[in-house]
mmCIF file of C-alpha atoms and ligand atoms in Angstrom:
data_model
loop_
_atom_site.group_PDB
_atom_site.id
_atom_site.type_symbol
_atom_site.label_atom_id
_atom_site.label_comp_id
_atom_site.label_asym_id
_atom_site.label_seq_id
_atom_site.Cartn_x
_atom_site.Cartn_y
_atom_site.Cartn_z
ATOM 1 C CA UNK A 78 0.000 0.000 0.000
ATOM 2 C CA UNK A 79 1.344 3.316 -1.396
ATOM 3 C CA UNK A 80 0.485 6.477 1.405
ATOM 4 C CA UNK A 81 0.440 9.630 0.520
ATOM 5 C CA UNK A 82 2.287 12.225 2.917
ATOM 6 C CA UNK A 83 1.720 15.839 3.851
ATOM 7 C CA UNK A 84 2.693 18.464 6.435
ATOM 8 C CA UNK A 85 0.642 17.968 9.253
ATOM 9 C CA UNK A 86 -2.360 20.679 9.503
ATOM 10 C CA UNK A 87 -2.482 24.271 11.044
ATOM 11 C CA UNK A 88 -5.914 25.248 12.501
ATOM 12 C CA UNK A 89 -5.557 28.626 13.310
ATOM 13 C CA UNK A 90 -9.407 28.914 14.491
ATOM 14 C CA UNK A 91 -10.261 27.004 17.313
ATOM 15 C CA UNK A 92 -12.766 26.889 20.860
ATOM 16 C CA UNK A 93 -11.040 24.278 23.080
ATOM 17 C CA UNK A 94 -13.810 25.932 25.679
ATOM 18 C CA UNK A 95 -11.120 25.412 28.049
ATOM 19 C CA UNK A 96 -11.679 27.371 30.761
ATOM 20 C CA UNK A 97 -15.393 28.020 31.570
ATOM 21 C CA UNK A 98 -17.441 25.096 29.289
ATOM 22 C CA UNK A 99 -15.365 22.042 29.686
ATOM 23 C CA UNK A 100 -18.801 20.146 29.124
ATOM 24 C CA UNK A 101 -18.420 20.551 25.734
ATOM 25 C CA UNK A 102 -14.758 20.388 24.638
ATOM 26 C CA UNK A 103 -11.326 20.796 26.847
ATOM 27 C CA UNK A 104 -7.673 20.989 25.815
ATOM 28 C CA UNK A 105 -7.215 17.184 26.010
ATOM 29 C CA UNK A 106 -10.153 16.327 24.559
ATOM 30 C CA UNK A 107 -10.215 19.294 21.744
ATOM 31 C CA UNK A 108 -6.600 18.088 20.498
ATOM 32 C CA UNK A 109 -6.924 14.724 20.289
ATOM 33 C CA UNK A 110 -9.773 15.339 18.248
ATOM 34 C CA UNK A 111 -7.824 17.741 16.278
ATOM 35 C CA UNK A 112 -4.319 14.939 16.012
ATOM 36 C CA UNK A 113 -7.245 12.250 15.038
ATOM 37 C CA UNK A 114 -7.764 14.415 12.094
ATOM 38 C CA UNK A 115 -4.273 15.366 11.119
ATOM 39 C CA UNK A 116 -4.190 18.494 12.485
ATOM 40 C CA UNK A 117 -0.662 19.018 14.317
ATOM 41 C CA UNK A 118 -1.358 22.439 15.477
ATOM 42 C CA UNK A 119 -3.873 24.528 16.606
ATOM 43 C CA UNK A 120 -4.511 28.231 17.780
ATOM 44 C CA UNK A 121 -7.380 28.891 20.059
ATOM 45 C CA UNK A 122 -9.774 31.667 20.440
ATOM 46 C CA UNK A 123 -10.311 34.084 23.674
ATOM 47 C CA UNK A 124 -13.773 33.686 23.848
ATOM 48 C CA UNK A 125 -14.253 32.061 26.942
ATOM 49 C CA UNK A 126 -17.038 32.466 29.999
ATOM 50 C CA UNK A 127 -14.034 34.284 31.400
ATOM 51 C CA UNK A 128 -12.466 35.737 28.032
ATOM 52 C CA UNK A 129 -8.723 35.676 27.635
ATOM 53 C CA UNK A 130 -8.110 39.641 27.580
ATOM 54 C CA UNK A 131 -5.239 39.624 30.722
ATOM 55 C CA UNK A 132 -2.481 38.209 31.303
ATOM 56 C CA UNK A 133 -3.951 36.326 34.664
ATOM 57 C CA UNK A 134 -6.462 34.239 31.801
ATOM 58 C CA UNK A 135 -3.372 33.758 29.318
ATOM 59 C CA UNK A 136 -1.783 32.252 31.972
ATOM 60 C CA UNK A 137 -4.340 29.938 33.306
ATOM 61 C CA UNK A 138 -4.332 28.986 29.387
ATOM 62 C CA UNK A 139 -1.206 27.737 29.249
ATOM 63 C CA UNK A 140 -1.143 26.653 32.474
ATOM 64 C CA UNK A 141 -4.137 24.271 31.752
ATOM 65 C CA UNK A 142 -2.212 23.063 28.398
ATOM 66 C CA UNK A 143 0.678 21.444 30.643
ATOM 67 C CA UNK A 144 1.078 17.628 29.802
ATOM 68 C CA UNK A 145 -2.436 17.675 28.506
ATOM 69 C CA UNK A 146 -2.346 18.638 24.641
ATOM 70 C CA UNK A 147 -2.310 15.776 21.746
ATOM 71 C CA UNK A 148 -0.657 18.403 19.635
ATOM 72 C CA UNK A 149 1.007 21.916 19.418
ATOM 73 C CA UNK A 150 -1.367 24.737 20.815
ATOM 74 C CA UNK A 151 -0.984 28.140 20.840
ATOM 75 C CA UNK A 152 -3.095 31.099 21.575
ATOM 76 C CA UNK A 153 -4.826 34.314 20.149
ATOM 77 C CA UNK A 154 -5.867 36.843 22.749
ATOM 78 C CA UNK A 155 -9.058 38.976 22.784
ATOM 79 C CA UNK A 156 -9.369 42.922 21.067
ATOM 80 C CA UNK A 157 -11.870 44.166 23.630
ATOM 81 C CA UNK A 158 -11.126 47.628 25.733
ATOM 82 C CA UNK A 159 -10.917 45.522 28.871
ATOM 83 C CA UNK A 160 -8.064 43.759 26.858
ATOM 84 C CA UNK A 161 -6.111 46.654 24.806
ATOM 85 C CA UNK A 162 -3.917 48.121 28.069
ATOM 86 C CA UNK A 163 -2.519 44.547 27.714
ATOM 87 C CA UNK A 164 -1.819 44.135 24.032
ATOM 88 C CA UNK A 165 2.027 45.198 23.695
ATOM 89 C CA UNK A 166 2.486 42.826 27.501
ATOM 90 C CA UNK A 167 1.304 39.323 25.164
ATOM 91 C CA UNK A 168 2.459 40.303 22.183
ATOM 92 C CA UNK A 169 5.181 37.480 22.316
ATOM 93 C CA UNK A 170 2.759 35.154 23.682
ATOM 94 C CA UNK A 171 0.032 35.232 21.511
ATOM 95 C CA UNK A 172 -0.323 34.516 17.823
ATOM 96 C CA UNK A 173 -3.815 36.984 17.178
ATOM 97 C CA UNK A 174 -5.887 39.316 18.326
ATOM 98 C CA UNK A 175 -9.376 38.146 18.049
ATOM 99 C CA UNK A 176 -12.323 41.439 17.536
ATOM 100 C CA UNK A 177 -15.540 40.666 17.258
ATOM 101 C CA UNK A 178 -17.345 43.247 15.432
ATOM 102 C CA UNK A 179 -20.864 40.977 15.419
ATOM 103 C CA UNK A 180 -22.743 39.308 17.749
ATOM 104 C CA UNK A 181 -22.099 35.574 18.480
ATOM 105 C CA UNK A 182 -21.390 33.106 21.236
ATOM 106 C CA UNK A 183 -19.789 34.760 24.550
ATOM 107 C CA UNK A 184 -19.482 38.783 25.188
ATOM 108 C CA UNK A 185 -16.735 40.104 23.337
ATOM 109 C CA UNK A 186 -18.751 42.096 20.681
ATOM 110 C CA UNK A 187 -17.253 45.995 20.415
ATOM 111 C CA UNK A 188 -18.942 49.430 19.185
ATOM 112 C CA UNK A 189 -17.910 50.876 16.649
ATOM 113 C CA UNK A 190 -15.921 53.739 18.095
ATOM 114 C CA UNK A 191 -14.285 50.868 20.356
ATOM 115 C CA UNK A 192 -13.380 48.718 17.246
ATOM 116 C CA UNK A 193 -11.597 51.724 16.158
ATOM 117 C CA UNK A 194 -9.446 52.461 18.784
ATOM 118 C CA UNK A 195 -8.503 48.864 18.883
ATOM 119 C CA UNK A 196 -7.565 48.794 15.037
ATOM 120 C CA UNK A 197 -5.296 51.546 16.301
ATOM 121 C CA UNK A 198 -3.346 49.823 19.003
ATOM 122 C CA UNK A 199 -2.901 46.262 17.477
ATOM 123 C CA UNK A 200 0.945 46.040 18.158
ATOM 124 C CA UNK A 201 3.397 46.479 15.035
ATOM 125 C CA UNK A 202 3.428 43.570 12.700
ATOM 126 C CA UNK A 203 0.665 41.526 15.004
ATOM 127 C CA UNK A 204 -2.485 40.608 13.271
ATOM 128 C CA UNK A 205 -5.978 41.408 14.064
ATOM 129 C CA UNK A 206 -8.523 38.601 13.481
ATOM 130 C CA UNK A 207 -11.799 40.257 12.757
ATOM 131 C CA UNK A 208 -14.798 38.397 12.831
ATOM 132 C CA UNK A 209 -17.241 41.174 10.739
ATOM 133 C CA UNK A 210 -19.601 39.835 8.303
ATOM 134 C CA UNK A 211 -21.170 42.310 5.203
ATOM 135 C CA UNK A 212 -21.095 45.716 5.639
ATOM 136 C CA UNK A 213 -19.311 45.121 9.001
ATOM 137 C CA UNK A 214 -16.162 43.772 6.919
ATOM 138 C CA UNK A 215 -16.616 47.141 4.808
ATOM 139 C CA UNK A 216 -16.134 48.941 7.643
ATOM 140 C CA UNK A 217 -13.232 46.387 8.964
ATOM 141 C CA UNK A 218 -11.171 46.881 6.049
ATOM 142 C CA UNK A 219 -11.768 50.503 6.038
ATOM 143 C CA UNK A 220 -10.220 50.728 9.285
ATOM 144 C CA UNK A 221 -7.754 48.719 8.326
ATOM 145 C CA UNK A 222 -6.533 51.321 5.888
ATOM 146 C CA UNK A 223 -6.232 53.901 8.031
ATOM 147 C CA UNK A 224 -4.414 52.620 10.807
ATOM 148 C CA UNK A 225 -2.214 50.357 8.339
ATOM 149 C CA UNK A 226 -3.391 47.370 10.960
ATOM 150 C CA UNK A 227 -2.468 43.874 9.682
ATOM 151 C CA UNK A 228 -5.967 42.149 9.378
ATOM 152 C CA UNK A 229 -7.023 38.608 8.966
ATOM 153 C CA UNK A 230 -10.429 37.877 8.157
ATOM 154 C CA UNK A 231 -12.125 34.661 10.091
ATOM 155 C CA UNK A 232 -14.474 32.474 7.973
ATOM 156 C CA UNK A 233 -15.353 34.207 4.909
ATOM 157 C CA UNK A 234 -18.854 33.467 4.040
ATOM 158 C CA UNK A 235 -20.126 35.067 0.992
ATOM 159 C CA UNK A 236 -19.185 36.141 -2.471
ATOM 160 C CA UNK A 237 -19.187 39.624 -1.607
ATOM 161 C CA UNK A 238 -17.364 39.297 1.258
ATOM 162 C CA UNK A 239 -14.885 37.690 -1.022
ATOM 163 C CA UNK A 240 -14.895 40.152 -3.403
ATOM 164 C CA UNK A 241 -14.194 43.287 -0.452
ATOM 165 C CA UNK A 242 -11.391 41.104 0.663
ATOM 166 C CA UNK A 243 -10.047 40.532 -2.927
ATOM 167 C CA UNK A 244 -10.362 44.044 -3.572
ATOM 168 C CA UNK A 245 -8.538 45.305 -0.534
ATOM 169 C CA UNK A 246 -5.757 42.722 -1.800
ATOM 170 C CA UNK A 247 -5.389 44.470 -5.079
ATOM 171 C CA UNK A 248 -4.885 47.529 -3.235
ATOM 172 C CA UNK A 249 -1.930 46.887 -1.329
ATOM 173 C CA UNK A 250 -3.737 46.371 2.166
ATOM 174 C CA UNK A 251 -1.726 43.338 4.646
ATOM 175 C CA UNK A 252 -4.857 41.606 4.569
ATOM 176 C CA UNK A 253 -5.393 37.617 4.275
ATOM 177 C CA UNK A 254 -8.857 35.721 4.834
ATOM 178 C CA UNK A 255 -9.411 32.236 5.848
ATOM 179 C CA UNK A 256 -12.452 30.090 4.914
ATOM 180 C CA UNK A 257 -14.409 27.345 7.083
ATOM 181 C CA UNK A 258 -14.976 23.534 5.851
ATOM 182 C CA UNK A 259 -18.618 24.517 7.415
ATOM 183 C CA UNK A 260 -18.850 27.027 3.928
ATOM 184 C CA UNK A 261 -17.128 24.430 1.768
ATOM 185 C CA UNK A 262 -18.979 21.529 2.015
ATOM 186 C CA UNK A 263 -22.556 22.746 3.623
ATOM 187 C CA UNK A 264 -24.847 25.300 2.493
ATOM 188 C CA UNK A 265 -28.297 27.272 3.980
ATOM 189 C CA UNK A 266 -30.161 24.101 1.976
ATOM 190 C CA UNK A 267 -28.447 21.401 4.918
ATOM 191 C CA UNK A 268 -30.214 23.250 7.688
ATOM 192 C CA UNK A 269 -33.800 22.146 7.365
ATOM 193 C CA UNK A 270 -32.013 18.454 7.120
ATOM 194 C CA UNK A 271 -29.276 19.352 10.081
ATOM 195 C CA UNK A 272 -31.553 21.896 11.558
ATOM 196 C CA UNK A 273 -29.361 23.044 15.211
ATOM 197 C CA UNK A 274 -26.692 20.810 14.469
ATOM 198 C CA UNK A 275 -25.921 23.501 11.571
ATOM 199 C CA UNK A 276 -26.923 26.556 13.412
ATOM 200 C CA UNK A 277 -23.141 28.826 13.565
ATOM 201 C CA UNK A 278 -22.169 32.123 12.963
ATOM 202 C CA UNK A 279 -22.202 33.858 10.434
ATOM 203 C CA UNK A 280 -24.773 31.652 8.645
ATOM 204 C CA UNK A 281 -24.602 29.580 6.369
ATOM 205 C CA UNK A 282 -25.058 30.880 2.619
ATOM 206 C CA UNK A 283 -26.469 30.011 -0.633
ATOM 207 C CA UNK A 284 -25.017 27.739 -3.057
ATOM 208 C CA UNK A 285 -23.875 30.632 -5.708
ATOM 209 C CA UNK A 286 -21.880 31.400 -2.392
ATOM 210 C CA UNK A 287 -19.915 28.310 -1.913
ATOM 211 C CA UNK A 288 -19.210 28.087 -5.483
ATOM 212 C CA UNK A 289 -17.546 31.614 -5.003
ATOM 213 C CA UNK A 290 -15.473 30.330 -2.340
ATOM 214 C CA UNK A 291 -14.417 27.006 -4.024
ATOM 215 C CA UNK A 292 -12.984 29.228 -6.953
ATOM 216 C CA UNK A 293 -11.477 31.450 -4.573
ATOM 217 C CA UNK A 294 -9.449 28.936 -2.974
ATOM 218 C CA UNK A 295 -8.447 27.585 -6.374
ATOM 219 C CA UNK A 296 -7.496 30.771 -7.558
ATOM 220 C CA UNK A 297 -5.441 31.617 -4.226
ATOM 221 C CA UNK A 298 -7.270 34.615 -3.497
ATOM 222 C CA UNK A 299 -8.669 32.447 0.088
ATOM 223 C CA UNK A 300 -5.385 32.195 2.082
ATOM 224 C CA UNK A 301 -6.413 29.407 4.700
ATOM 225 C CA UNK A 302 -8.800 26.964 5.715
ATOM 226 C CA UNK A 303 -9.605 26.857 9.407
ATOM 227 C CA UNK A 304 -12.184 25.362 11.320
ATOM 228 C CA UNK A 305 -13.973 27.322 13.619
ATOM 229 C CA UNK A 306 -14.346 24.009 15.672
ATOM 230 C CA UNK A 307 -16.793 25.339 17.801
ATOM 231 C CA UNK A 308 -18.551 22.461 19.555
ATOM 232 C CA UNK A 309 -21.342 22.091 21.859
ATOM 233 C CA UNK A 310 -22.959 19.748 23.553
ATOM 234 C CA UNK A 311 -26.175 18.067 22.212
ATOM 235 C CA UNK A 312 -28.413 19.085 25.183
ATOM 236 C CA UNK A 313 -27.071 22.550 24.577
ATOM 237 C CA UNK A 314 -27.839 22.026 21.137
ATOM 238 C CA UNK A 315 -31.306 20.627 21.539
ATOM 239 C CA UNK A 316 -32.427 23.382 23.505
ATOM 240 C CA UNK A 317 -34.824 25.442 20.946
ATOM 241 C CA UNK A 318 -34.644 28.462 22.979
ATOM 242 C CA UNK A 319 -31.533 28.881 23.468
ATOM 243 C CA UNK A 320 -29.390 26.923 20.638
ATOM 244 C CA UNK A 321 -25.668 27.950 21.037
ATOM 245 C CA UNK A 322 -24.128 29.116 17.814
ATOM 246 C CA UNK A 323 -21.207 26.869 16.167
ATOM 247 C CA UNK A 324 -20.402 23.619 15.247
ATOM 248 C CA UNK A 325 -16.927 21.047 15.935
ATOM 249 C CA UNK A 326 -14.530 20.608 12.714
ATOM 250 C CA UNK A 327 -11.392 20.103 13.913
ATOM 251 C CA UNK A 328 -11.621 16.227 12.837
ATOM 252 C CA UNK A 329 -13.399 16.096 9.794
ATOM 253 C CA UNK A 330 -11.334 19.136 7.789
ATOM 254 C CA UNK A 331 -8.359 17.461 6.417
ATOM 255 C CA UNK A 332 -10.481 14.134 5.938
ATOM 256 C CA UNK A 333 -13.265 16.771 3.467
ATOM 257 C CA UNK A 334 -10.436 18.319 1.903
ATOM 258 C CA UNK A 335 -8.591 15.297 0.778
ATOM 259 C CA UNK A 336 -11.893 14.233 -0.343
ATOM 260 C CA UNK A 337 -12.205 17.806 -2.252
ATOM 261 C CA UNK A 338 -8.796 16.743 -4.126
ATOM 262 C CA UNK A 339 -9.628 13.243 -4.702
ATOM 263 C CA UNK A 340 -12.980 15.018 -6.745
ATOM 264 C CA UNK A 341 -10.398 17.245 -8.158
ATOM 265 C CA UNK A 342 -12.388 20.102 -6.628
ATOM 266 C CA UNK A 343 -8.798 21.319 -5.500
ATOM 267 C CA UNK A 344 -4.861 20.385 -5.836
ATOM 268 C CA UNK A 345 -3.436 18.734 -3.380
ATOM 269 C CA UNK A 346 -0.645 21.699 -3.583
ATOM 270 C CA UNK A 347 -3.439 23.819 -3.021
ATOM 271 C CA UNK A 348 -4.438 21.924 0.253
ATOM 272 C CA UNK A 349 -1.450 22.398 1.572
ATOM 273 C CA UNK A 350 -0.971 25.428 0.920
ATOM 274 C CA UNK A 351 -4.129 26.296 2.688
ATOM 275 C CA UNK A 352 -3.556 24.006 5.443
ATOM 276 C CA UNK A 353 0.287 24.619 6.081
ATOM 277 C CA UNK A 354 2.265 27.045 4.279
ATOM 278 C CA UNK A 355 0.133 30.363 4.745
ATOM 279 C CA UNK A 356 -1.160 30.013 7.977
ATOM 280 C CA UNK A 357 2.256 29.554 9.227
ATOM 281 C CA UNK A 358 3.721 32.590 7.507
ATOM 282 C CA UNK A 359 0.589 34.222 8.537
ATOM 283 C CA UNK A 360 0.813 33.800 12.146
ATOM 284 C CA UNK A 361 4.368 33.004 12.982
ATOM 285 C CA UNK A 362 3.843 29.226 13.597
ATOM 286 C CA UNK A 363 7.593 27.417 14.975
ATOM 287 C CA UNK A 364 8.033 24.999 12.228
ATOM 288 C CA UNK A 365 7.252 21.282 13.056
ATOM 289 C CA UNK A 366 10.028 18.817 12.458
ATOM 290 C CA UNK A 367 9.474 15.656 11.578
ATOM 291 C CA UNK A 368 5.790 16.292 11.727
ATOM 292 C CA UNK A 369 3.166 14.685 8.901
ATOM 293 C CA UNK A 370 0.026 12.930 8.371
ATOM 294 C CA UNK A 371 0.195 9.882 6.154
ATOM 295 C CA UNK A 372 -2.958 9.038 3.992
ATOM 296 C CA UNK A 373 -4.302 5.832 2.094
ATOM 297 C CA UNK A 374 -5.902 7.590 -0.522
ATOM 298 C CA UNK A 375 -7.219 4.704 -1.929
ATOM 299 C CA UNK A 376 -9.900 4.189 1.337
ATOM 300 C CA UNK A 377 -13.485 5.135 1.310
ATOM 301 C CA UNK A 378 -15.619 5.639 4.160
ATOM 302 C CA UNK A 379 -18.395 7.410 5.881
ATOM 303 C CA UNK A 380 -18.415 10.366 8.437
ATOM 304 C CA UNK A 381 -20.827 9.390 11.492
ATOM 305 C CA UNK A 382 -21.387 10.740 14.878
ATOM 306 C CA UNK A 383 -20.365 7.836 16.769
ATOM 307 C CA UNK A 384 -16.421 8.012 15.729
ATOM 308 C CA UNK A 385 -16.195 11.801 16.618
ATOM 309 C CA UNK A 386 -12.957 11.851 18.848
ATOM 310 C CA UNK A 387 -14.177 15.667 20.163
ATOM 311 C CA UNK A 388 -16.295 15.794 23.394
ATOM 312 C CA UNK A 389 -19.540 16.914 22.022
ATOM 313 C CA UNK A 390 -19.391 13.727 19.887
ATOM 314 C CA UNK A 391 -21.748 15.054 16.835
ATOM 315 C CA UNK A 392 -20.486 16.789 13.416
ATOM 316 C CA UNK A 393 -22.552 18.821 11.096
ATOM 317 C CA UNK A 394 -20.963 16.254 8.435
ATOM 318 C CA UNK A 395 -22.088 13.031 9.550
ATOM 319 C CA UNK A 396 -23.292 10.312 6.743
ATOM 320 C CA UNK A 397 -20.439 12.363 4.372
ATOM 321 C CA UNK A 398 -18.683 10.174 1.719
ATOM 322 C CA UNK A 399 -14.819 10.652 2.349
ATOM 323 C CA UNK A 400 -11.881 9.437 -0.113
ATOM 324 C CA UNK A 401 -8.909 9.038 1.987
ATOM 325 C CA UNK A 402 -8.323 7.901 5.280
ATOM 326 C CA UNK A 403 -5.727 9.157 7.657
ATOM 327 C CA UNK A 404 -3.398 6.248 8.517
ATOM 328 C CA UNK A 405 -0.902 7.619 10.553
ATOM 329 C CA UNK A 406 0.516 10.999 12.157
ATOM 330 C CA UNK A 407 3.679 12.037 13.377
ATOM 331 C CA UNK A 408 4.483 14.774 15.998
ATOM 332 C CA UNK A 409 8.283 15.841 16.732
ATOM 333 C CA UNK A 410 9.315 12.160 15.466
ATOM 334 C CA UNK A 411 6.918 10.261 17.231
ATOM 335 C CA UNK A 412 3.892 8.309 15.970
ATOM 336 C CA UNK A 413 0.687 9.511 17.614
ATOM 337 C CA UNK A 414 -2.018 8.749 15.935
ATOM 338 C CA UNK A 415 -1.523 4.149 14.217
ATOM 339 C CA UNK A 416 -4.038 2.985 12.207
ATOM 340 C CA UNK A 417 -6.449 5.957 12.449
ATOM 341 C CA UNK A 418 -6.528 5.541 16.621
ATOM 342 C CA UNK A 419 -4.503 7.914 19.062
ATOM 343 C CA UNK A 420 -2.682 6.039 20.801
ATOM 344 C CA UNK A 421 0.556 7.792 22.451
ATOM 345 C CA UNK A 422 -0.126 9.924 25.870
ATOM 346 C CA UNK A 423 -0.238 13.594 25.433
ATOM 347 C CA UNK A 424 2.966 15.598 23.822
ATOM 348 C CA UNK A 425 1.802 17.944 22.603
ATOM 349 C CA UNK A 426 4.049 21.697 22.715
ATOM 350 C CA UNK A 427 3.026 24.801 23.962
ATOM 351 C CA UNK A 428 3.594 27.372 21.406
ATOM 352 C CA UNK A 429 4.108 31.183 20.975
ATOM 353 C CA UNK A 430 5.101 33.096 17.633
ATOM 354 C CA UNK A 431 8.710 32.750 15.796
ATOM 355 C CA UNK A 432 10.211 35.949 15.937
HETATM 356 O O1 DOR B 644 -20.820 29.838 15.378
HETATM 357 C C1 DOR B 644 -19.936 30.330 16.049
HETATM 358 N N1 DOR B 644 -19.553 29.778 17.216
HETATM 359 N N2 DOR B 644 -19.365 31.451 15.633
HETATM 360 C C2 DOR B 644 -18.510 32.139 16.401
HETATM 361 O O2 DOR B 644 -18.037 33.172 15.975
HETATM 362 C C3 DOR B 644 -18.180 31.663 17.759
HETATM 363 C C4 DOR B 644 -18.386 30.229 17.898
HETATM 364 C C5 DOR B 644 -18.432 29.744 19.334
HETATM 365 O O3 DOR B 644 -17.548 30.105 20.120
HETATM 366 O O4 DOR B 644 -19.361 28.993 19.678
HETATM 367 ZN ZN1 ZN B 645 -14.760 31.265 15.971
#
């Protein structure tokens, strides 16, 4: 049997819930999930029940990761007022700053004229994650602009989103965008069928939209795919009045994307350069040595809720057709993941940004 090999996966867009909702996902749990799916490293976001905007909660962070992660794990901090006094303090620690310019799961949402100050302190050569959807990314990039702030945009949705990002691109801005295998591979015709379980923010979008995305990433005008792996648990989710926004993906990306290049939807360079190369130039990621996922392309199977690795133990993707199964990953020289199981303890790094 001939495997294929590739760099192991970045995920630079991760809720390990870890501290404040370990019911639905923790560091130990989140990154097994993650090294089950080929991912060697991920980055995860401040929005916690108690967000990470001081150094006290970047602390516990790491301080939680100790001996417990399946793979390298680094962090972005929050872009809230309560957070920006702190901003130049982290700056070695942290890989983002995450501003949340809508509304969505936890508190973190800014005005306006707070948004703008915090466009205007980002440290030099750090890189603001915005999470701003329509107009709102208008406005992002506008700010952008003017304060010369290095922006990433989180999970692009929509053609026109595209299309502001593209066009801020052509005009010299530092600006990259990432998309979500949640946009890829599901559209706002799955939710009747998936109803919560495909409930996230933003929404999901037409078709026309996806197929604006797809071409985007083939055209490299999308500069990463990241998950969003937001999970929850199913009570949570099952609760009509109060449905949490987000779904887990940290398991199933690689596994739909291999399937995208098996369908020729993508390359496989393309893959990796979505999956490795830019988001480690993008955020600074310590290279990995000896670190890869090995792949029987030849293997077909079917996604279903009762192999999900991640706590919440439900994807948005189950009864998906995959080409490809992951066989085997390596972290630092040693085999973690045999036959598609984890199997080694926990040694996973701790990780802050190459200078
Ligand atoms: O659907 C989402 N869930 N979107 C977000 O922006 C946050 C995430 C979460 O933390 O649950
Ligand atoms: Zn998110």
């Amino acid at each position: 049997m001939k495997l294929l090999t590739i760099p192991g996966v970045i995920d630079v867009h991760t809720h390990l819930r870890e501290p404040g909702a370990a019911q639905k996902e923790d560091m130990a749990t989140g990154t097994r999930a993650a090294i089950s799916g080929g991912v060697t490293t991920v980055l995860d976001m401040p929005n916690n029940p108690i967000p990470t905007s001081n150094p006290l909660a970047l602390k516990e962070k790491f301080k939680l990761a100790e001996n417990r992660i399946y793979n390298d794990l680094g962090f972005h901090f929050a872009a809230t007022m309560e957070a920006l006094p702190f901003f130049e303090e982290v700056k070695n620690q942290v890989f983002g700053y995450k501003l949340y310019m809508n509304h969505t799961t936890g508190n973190l949402k800014v005005t306006p004229e707070e948004a703008e100050k915090i466009f205007a302190h980002i440290p030099n050569g750090k890189t603001l994650i915005v999470h701003a959807e329509d107009e709102t990314l208008d406005r992002a990039i506008e700010l952008a602009g003017k304060y010369r702030t290095k922006v990433h945009v989180a999970h692009l949705t929509s053609k026109q989103e595209l299309m502001s990002v593209v066009k801020a691109k052509k005009s010299g801005m530092n600006i990259t965008c990432e998309v979500t295998p949640n946009n890829l591979f599901l559209t706002d015709e799955d939710i009747k069928r998936i109803g919560a379980y495909a409930v996230m923010k933003p929404v999901l979008k037409t078709q026309m939209d996806q197929d604006a995305l797809w071409e985007g990433l083939r055209e490299g005008l999308i500069d990463i795919v990241a998950t969003d792996h937001a999970p929850h648990t199913i009570e949570e989710k099952e609760n009509s009045e109060n449905s949490p926004f987000g779904v887990p993906g940290v398991e199933t990306s690689l596994p739909l994307l291999l399937t995208a290049v098996a369908e020729k939807r993508i390359s496989l360079e393309t893959l990796i350069t979505v999956t490795n190369t830019n988001p480690r130039r993008i955020f600074s990621i310590p290279e990995q040595l000896d670190t890869y996922v090995e792949i029987d392309t030849s293997q077909k199977y079917v996604l279903s809720n009762d192999k999900i690795v991640s706590k919440c133990g439900w994807t948005p993707f189950a009864g998906m057709q995959i080409k490809g199964k992951i066989m085997s990953v390596y972290l630092h020289g040693r085999k973690i993941v045999d036959n598609g199981k984890v199997f080694e303890q926990p040694t996973g790094k701790i990780i802050t940004p190459a200078i």
